[in-house]
Short mmCIF file of C-alpha atoms in Angstrom, two decimals:
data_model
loop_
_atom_site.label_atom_id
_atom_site.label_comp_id
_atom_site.label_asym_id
_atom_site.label_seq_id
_atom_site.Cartn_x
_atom_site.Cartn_y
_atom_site.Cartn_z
CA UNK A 1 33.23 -3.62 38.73
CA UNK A 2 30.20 -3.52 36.47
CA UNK A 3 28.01 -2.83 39.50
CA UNK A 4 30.68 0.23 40.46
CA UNK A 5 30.16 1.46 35.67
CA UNK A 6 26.77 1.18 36.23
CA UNK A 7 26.17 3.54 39.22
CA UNK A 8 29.39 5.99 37.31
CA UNK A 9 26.96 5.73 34.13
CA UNK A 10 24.16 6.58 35.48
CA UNK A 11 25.38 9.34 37.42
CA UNK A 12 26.98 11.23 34.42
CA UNK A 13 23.82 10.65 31.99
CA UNK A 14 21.86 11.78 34.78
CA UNK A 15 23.60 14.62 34.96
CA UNK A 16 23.35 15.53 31.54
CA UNK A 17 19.40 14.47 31.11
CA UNK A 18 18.81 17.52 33.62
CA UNK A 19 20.53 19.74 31.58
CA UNK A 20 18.62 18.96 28.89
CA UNK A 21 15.68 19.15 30.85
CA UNK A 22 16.86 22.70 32.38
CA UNK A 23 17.12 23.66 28.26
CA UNK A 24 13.71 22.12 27.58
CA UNK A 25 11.92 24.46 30.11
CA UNK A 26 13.21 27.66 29.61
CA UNK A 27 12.66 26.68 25.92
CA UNK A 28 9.17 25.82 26.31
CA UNK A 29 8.56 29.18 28.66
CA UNK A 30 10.07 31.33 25.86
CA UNK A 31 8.08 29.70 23.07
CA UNK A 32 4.94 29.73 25.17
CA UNK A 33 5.62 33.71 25.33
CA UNK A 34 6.10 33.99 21.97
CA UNK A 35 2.40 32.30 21.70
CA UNK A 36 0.98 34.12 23.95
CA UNK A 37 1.70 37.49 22.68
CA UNK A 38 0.37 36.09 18.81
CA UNK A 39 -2.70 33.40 19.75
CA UNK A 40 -4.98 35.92 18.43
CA UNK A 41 -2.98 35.79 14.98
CA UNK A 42 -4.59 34.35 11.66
CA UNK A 43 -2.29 31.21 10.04
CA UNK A 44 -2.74 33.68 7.34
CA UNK A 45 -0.90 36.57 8.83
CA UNK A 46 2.22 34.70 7.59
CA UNK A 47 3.86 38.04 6.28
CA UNK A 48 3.49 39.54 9.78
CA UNK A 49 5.57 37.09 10.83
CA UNK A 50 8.61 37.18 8.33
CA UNK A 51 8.44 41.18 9.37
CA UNK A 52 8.76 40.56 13.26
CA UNK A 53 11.86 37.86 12.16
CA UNK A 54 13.27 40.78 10.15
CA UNK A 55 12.95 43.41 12.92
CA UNK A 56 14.85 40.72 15.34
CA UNK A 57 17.54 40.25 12.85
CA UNK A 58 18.22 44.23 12.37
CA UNK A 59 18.25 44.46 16.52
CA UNK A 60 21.03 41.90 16.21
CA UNK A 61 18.57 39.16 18.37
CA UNK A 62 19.58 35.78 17.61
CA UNK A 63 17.30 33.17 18.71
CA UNK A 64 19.22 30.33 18.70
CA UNK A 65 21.08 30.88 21.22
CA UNK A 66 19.91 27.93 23.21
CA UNK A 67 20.34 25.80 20.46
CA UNK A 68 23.01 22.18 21.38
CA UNK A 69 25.43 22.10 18.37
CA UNK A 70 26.95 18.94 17.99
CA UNK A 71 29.90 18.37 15.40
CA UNK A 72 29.51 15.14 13.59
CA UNK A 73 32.24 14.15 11.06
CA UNK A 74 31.26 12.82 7.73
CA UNK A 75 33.41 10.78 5.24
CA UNK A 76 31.92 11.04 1.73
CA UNK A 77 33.74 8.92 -0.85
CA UNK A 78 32.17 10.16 -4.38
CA UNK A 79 33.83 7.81 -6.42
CA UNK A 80 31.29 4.57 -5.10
CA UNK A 81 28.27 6.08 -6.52
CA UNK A 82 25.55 3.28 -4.86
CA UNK A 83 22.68 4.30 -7.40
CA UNK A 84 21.40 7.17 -10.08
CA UNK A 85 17.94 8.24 -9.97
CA UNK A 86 17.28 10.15 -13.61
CA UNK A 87 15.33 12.97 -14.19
CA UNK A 88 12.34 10.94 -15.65
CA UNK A 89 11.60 9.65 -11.65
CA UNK A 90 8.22 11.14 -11.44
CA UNK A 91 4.97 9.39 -12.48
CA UNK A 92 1.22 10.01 -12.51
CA UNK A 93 -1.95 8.17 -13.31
CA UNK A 94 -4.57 7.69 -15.24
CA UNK A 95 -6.93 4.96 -13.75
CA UNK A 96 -10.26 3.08 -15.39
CA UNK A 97 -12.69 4.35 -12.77
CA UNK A 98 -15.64 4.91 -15.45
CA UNK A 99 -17.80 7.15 -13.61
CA UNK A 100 -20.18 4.57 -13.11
CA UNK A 101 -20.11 4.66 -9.21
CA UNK A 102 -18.23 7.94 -8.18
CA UNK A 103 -19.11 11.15 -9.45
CA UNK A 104 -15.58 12.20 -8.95
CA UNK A 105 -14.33 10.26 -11.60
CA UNK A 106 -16.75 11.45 -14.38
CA UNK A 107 -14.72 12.48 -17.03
CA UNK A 108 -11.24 11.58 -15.47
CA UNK A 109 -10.44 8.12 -16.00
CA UNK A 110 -8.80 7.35 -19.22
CA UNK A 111 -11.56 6.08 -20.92
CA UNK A 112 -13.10 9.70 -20.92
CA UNK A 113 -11.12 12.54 -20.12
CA UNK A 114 -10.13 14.68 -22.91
CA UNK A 115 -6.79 14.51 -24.45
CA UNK A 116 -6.93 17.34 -26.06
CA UNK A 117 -7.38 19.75 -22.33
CA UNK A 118 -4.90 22.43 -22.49
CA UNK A 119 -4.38 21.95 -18.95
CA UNK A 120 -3.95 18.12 -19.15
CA UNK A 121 -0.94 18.64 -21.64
CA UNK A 122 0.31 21.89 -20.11
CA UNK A 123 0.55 19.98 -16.69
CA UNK A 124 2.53 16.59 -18.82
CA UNK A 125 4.47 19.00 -20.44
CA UNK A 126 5.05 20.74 -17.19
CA UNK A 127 6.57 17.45 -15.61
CA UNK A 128 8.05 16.07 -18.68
CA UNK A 129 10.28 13.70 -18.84
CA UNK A 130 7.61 11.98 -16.94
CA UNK A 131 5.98 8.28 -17.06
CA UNK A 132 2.15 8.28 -17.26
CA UNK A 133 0.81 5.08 -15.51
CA UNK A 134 -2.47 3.70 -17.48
CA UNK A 135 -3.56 1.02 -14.33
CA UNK A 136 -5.58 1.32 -11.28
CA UNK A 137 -8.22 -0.62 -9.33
CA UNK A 138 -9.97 -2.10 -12.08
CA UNK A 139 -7.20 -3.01 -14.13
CA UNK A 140 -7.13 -6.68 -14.13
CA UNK A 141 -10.90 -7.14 -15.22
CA UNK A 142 -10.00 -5.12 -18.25
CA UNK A 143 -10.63 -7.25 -21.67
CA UNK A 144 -8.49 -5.55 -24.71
CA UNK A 145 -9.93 -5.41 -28.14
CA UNK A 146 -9.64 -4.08 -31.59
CA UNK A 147 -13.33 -5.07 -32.48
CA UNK A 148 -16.33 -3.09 -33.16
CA UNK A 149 -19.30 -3.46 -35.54
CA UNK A 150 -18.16 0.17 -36.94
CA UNK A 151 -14.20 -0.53 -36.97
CA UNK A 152 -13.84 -2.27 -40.50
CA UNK A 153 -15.58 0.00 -42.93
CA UNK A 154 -12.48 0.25 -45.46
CA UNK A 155 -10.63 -2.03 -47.25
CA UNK A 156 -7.41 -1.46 -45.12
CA UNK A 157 -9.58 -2.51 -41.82
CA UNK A 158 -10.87 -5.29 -43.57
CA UNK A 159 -7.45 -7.12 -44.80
CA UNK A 160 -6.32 -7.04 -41.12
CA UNK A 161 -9.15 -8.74 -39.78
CA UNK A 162 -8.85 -11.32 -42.62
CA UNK A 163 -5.25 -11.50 -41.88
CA UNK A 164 -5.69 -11.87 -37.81
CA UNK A 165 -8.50 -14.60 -38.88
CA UNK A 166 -5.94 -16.41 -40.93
CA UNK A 167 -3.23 -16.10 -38.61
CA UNK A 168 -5.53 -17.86 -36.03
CA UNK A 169 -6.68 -20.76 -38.46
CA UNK A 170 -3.15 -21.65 -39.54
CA UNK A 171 -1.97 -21.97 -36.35
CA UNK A 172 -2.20 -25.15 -34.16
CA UNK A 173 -0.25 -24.02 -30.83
CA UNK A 174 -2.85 -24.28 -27.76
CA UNK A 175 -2.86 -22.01 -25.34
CA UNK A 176 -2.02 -24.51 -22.63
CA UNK A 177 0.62 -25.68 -24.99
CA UNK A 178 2.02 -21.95 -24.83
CA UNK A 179 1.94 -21.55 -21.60
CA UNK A 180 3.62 -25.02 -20.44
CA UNK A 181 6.37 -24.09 -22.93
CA UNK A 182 6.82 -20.12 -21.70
CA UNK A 183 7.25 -21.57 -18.02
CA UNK A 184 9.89 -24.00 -19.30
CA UNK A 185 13.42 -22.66 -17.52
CA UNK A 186 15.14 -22.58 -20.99
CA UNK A 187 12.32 -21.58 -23.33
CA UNK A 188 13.00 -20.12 -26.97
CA UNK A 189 10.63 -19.32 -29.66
CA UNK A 190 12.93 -19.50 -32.12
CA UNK A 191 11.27 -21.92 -34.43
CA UNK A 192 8.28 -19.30 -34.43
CA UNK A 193 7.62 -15.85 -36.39
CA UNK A 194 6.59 -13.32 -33.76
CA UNK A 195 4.07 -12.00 -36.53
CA UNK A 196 1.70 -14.91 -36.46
CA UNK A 197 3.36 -16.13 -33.21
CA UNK A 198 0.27 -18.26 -31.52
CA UNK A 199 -3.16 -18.99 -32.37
CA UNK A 200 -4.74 -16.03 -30.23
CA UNK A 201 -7.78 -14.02 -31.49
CA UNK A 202 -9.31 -11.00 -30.06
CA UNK A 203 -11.85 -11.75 -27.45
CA UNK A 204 -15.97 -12.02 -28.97
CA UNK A 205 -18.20 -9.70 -27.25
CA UNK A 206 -19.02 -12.96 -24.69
CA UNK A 207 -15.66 -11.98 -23.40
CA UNK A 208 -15.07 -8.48 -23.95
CA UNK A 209 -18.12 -6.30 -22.48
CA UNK A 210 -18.47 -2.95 -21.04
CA UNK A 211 -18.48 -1.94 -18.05
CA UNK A 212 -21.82 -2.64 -15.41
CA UNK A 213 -23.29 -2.41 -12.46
CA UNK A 214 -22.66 -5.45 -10.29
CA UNK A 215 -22.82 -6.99 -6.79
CA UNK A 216 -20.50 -9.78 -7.43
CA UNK A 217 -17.31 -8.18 -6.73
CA UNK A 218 -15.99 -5.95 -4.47
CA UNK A 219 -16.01 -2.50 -6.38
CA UNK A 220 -19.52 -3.21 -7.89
CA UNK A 221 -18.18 -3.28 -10.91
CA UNK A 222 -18.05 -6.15 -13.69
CA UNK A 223 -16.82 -6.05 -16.84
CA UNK A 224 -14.64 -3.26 -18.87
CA UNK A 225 -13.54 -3.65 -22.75
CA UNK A 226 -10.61 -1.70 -23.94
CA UNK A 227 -10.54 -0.60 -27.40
CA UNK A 228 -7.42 -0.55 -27.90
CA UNK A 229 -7.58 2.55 -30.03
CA UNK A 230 -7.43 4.81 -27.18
CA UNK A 231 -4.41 3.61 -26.96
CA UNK A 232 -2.87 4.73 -29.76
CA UNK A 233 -4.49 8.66 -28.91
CA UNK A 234 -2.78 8.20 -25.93
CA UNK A 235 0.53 7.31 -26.96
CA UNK A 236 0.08 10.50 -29.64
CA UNK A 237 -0.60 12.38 -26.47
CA UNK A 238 2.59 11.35 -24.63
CA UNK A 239 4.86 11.93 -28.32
CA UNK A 240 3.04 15.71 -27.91
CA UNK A 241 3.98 16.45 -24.20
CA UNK A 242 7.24 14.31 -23.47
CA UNK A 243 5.66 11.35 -21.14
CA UNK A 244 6.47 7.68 -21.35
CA UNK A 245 3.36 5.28 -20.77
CA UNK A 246 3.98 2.10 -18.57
CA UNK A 247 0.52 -0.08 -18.91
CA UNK A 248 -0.73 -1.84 -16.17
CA UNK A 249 -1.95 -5.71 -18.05
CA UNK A 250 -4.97 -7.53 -16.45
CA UNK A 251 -4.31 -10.12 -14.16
CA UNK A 252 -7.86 -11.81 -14.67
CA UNK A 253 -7.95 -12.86 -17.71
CA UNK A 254 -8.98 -16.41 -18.55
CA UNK A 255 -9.98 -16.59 -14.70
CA UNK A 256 -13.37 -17.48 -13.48
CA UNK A 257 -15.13 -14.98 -10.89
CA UNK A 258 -15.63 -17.61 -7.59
CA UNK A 259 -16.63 -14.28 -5.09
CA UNK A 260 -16.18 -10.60 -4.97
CA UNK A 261 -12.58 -11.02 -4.32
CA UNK A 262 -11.72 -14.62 -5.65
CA UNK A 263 -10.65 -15.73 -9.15
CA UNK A 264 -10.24 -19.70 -10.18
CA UNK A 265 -8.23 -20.84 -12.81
CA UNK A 266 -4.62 -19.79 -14.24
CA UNK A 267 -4.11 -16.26 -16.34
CA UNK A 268 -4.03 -16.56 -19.49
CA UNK A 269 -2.10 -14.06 -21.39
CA UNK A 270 -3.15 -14.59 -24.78
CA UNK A 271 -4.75 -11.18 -24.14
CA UNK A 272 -1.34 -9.49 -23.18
CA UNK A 273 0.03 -10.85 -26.33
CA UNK A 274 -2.14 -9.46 -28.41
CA UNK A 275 -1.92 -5.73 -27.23
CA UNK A 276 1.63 -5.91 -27.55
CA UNK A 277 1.08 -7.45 -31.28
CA UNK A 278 -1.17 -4.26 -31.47
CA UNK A 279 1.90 -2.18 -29.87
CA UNK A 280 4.10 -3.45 -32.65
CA UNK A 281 2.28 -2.95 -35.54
CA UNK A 282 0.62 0.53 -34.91
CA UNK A 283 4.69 1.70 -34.21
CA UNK A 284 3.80 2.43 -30.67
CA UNK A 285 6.88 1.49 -29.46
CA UNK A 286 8.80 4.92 -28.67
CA UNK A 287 6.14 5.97 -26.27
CA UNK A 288 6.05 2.25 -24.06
CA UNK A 289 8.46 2.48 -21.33
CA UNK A 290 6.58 -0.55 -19.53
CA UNK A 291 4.93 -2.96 -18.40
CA UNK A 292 3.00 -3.72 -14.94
CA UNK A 293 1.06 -7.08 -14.18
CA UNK A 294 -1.91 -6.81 -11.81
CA UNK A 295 -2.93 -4.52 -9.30
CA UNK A 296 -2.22 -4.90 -5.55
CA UNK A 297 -2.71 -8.90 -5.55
CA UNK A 298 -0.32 -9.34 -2.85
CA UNK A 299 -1.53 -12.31 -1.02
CA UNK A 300 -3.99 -11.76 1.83
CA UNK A 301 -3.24 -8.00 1.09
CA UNK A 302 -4.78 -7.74 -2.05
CA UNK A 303 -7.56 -5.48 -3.03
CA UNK A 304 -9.60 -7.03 -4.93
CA UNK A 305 -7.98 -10.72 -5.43
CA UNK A 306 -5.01 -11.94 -3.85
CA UNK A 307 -2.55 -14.57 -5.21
CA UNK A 308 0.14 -16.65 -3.50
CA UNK A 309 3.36 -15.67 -4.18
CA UNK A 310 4.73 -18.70 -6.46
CA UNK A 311 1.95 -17.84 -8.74
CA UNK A 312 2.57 -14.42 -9.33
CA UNK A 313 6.47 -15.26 -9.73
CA UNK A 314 5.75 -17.58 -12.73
CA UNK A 315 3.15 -15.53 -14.50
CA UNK A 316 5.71 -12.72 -13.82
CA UNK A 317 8.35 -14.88 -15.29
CA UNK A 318 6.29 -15.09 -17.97
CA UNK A 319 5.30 -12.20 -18.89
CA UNK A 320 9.20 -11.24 -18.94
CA UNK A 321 9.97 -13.98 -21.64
CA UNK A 322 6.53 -12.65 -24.13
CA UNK A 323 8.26 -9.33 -23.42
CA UNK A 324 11.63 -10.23 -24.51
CA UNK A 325 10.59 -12.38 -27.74
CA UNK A 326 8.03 -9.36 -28.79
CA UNK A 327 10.33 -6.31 -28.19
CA UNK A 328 13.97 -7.58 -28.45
CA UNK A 329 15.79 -6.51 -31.04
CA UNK A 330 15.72 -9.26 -33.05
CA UNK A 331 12.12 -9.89 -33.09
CA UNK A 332 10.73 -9.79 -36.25
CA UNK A 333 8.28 -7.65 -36.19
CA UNK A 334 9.84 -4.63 -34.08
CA UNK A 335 10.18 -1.80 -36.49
CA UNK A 336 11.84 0.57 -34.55
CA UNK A 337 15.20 0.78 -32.55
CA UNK A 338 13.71 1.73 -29.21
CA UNK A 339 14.80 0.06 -25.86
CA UNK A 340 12.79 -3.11 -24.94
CA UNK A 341 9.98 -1.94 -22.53
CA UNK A 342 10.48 -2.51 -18.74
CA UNK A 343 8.43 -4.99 -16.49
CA UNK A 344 7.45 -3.07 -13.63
CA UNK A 345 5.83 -4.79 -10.36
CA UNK A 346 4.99 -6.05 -8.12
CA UNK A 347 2.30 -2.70 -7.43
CA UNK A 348 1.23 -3.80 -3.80
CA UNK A 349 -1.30 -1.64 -1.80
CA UNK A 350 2.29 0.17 0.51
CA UNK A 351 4.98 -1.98 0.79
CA UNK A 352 4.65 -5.48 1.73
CA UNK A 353 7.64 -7.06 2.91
CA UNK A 354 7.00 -10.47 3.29
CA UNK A 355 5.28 -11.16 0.31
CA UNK A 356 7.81 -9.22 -1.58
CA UNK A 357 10.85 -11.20 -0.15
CA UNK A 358 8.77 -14.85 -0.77
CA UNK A 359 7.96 -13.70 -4.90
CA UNK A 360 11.32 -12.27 -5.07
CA UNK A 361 13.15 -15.75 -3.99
CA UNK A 362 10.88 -17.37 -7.05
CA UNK A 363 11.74 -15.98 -9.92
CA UNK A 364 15.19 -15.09 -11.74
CA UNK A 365 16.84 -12.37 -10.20
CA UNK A 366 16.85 -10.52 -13.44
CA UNK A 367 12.82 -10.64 -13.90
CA UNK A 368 11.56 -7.43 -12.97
CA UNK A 369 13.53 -4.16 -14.17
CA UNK A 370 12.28 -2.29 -11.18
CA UNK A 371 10.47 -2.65 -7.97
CA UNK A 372 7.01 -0.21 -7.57
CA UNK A 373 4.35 -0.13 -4.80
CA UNK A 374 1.95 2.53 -4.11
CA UNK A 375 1.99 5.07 -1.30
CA UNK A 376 -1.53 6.91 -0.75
CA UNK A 377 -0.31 10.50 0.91
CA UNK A 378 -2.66 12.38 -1.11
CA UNK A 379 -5.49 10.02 -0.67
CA UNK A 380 -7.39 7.62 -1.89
CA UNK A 381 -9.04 9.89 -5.02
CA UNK A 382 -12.27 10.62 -2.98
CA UNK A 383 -11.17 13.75 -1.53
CA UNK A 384 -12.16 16.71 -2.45
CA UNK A 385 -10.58 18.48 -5.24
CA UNK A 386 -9.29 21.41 -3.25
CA UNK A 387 -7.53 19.18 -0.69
CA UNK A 388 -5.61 17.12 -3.05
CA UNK A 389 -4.44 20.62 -4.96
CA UNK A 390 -3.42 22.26 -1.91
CA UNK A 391 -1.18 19.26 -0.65
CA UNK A 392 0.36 19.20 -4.39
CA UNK A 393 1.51 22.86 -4.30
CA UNK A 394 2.20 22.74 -0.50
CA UNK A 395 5.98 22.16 -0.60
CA UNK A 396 5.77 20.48 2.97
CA UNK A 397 3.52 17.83 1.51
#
């Protein structure tokens, strides 16, 4: 019997593959008419075309006519909505390239380009409600600081470094202290004022230098110190055009440089801390939608370093806690009612599914607010101006 619905199987979809096949060839003959008679044709003669579909459509032609229509019926039940995507979806970015190695990012990256480009806020404005990434490449060797030999000239200035040096003396937490309690399952700072909350200081110039030439790592790059002024011109820029900034923190810090793409040592995020103490009190709140944590260290996938999953999970874990204790509402230095910013992640290099299953199984299910990776259709940034602007506008793209 299943020899006998084999042979009465085969003999009906045989049937029906030549009739598809029949349909195929004349298909393919008509079509290869239809090129024949327009080879010589520019792509550009585009509106010649459209006419000679008009003319057919007056003559009454219709040329789908060999077309197989096949009725399908859907069931949609509207009232189990599975998910909402808002209209703030899109996102662009702004990465730390300084200009240093490629000529294409002179003037791009957001340590340089200008702010104040009408076509820069025209184009946020444009897209607004829109979240405007600050991460990239080089964001974990970033070093954040509020330091320069310029920076305290008035008396203002000058009572916040005294009160960031006293803030530092007074208190005795360690930073491995810190950490051992912030991976502790049930950890609460409630004993502790958020406002002089560890003994972190901003990073000397040993730690914190610019950017340089370099054959140790990877992108030739070492180095990078963030004054973390430029972030508060780019938050004003996002309160001017509508955007939401989700920073990308650096996943180096406190790590020693072993080879261009390994890193000893544990993160420290005593650096982290202190740009969201900076977040805080500069009121920079209402224009953080974010946070991210590293940049395509997936593992044996990763760019530039790669860790193992059960180390990214409880850095990741956290970072969520710091989060929570800075921005919640109860935190005692928040000054606005905004939401609590998001922690983003886990930004791999396209989407990695085995390393994202293993860190997902690590960590609370309630970690990370949303899932990103990065998808490269418009290239990697070293394509030529023209091509990336034509795929943007091209509505096939």
């Amino acid at each position: 019997h299943q020899k006998g619905a084999f042979f009465y199987c085969f003999k009906r979809y045989t049937m029906f593959t030549v009739r598809l096949l029949v349909l195929l060839v004349v298909s393919l003959l008509l079509t290869g008419t239809v090129f024949s008679s327009s080879s010589s044709s520019s792509i550009h003669h585009h509106d010649d075309d459209h006419d000679d579909d008009d003319d057919d459509d007056k003559n009454g032609k219709d040329n789908d006519t060999d077309a197989i229509v096949v009725s399908v019926p859907v069931s949609l039940d509207a009232s189990a909505i599975q998910s909402t995507t808002g209209d703030n979806f899109i996102c662009v970015t702004l990465d730390w390239w300084p200009g240093l190695r490629d000529d294409i990012w002179t003037n791009k990256s957001l340590w340089a380009i200008d702010l104040d480009s009408t076509l820069l806020r025209s184009a946020l404005s444009a897209l607004s409600p829109v979240y405007l990434r600050l991460g990239g490449s080089l964001q974990d060797q970033i070093v954040y600081t509020i330091q320069e030999e310029d920076e305290y000239d008035d008396d203002e200035d000058e009572k916040e470094k005294e009160k960031d040096e006293n803030h530092a003396k007074n208190q005795a937490t360690s930073f491995q202290e810190r950490r051992g309690l912030l991976r502790h399952e049930n950890y609460q700072d409630d004993s502790k004022d958020v406002s002089s909350s560890s003994s972190l200081t901003w990073p000397d110039w040993s730690r914190c230098l610019p950017f340089r030439s370099s054959n140790r790592t990877k992108v030739k790059l070492e180095g990078g110190c963030f004054h973390l002024r430029r972030l508060q011109e780019l938050s004003t820029l996002c309160v001017d055009t509508g955007c939401q900034l989700v920073f990308g923190l650096g996943y180096f810090y406190g790590r020693n440089l072993a080879n261009q793409v390994e890193w000893t040592g544990p993160w420290d995020p005593s650096n982290a801390e202190l740009l969201m103490q900076y977040v805080i009190q500069k009121n920079l709140t209402s224009t953080l939608a974010g946070f991210e944590l590293g940049n395509e260290v997936d593992g044996k996938s990763g760019k530039l370093a790669g860790f193992n999953a059960s180390e990214f999970a409880a850095d990741l874990v956290i970072l969520k806690k710091l989060i929570v204790q800075y921005f919640s509402s109860n935190s005692a230095l928040k000054l606005t009612d905004t939401p609590r910013p998001f922690l983003l992640g886990i930004d791999t290099a396209r989407y990695n599914t085995t390393y994202t299953r293993e860190l997902l199984t690590q960590m609370p299910f309630d970690t990370l607010d949303g899932y990103t990776y990065h998808i490269y259709s418009l290239g990697s940034g070293a394509q030529p101006v023209s091509t990336v602007t034509e795929k943007v506008l091209s509505p096939n793209h």
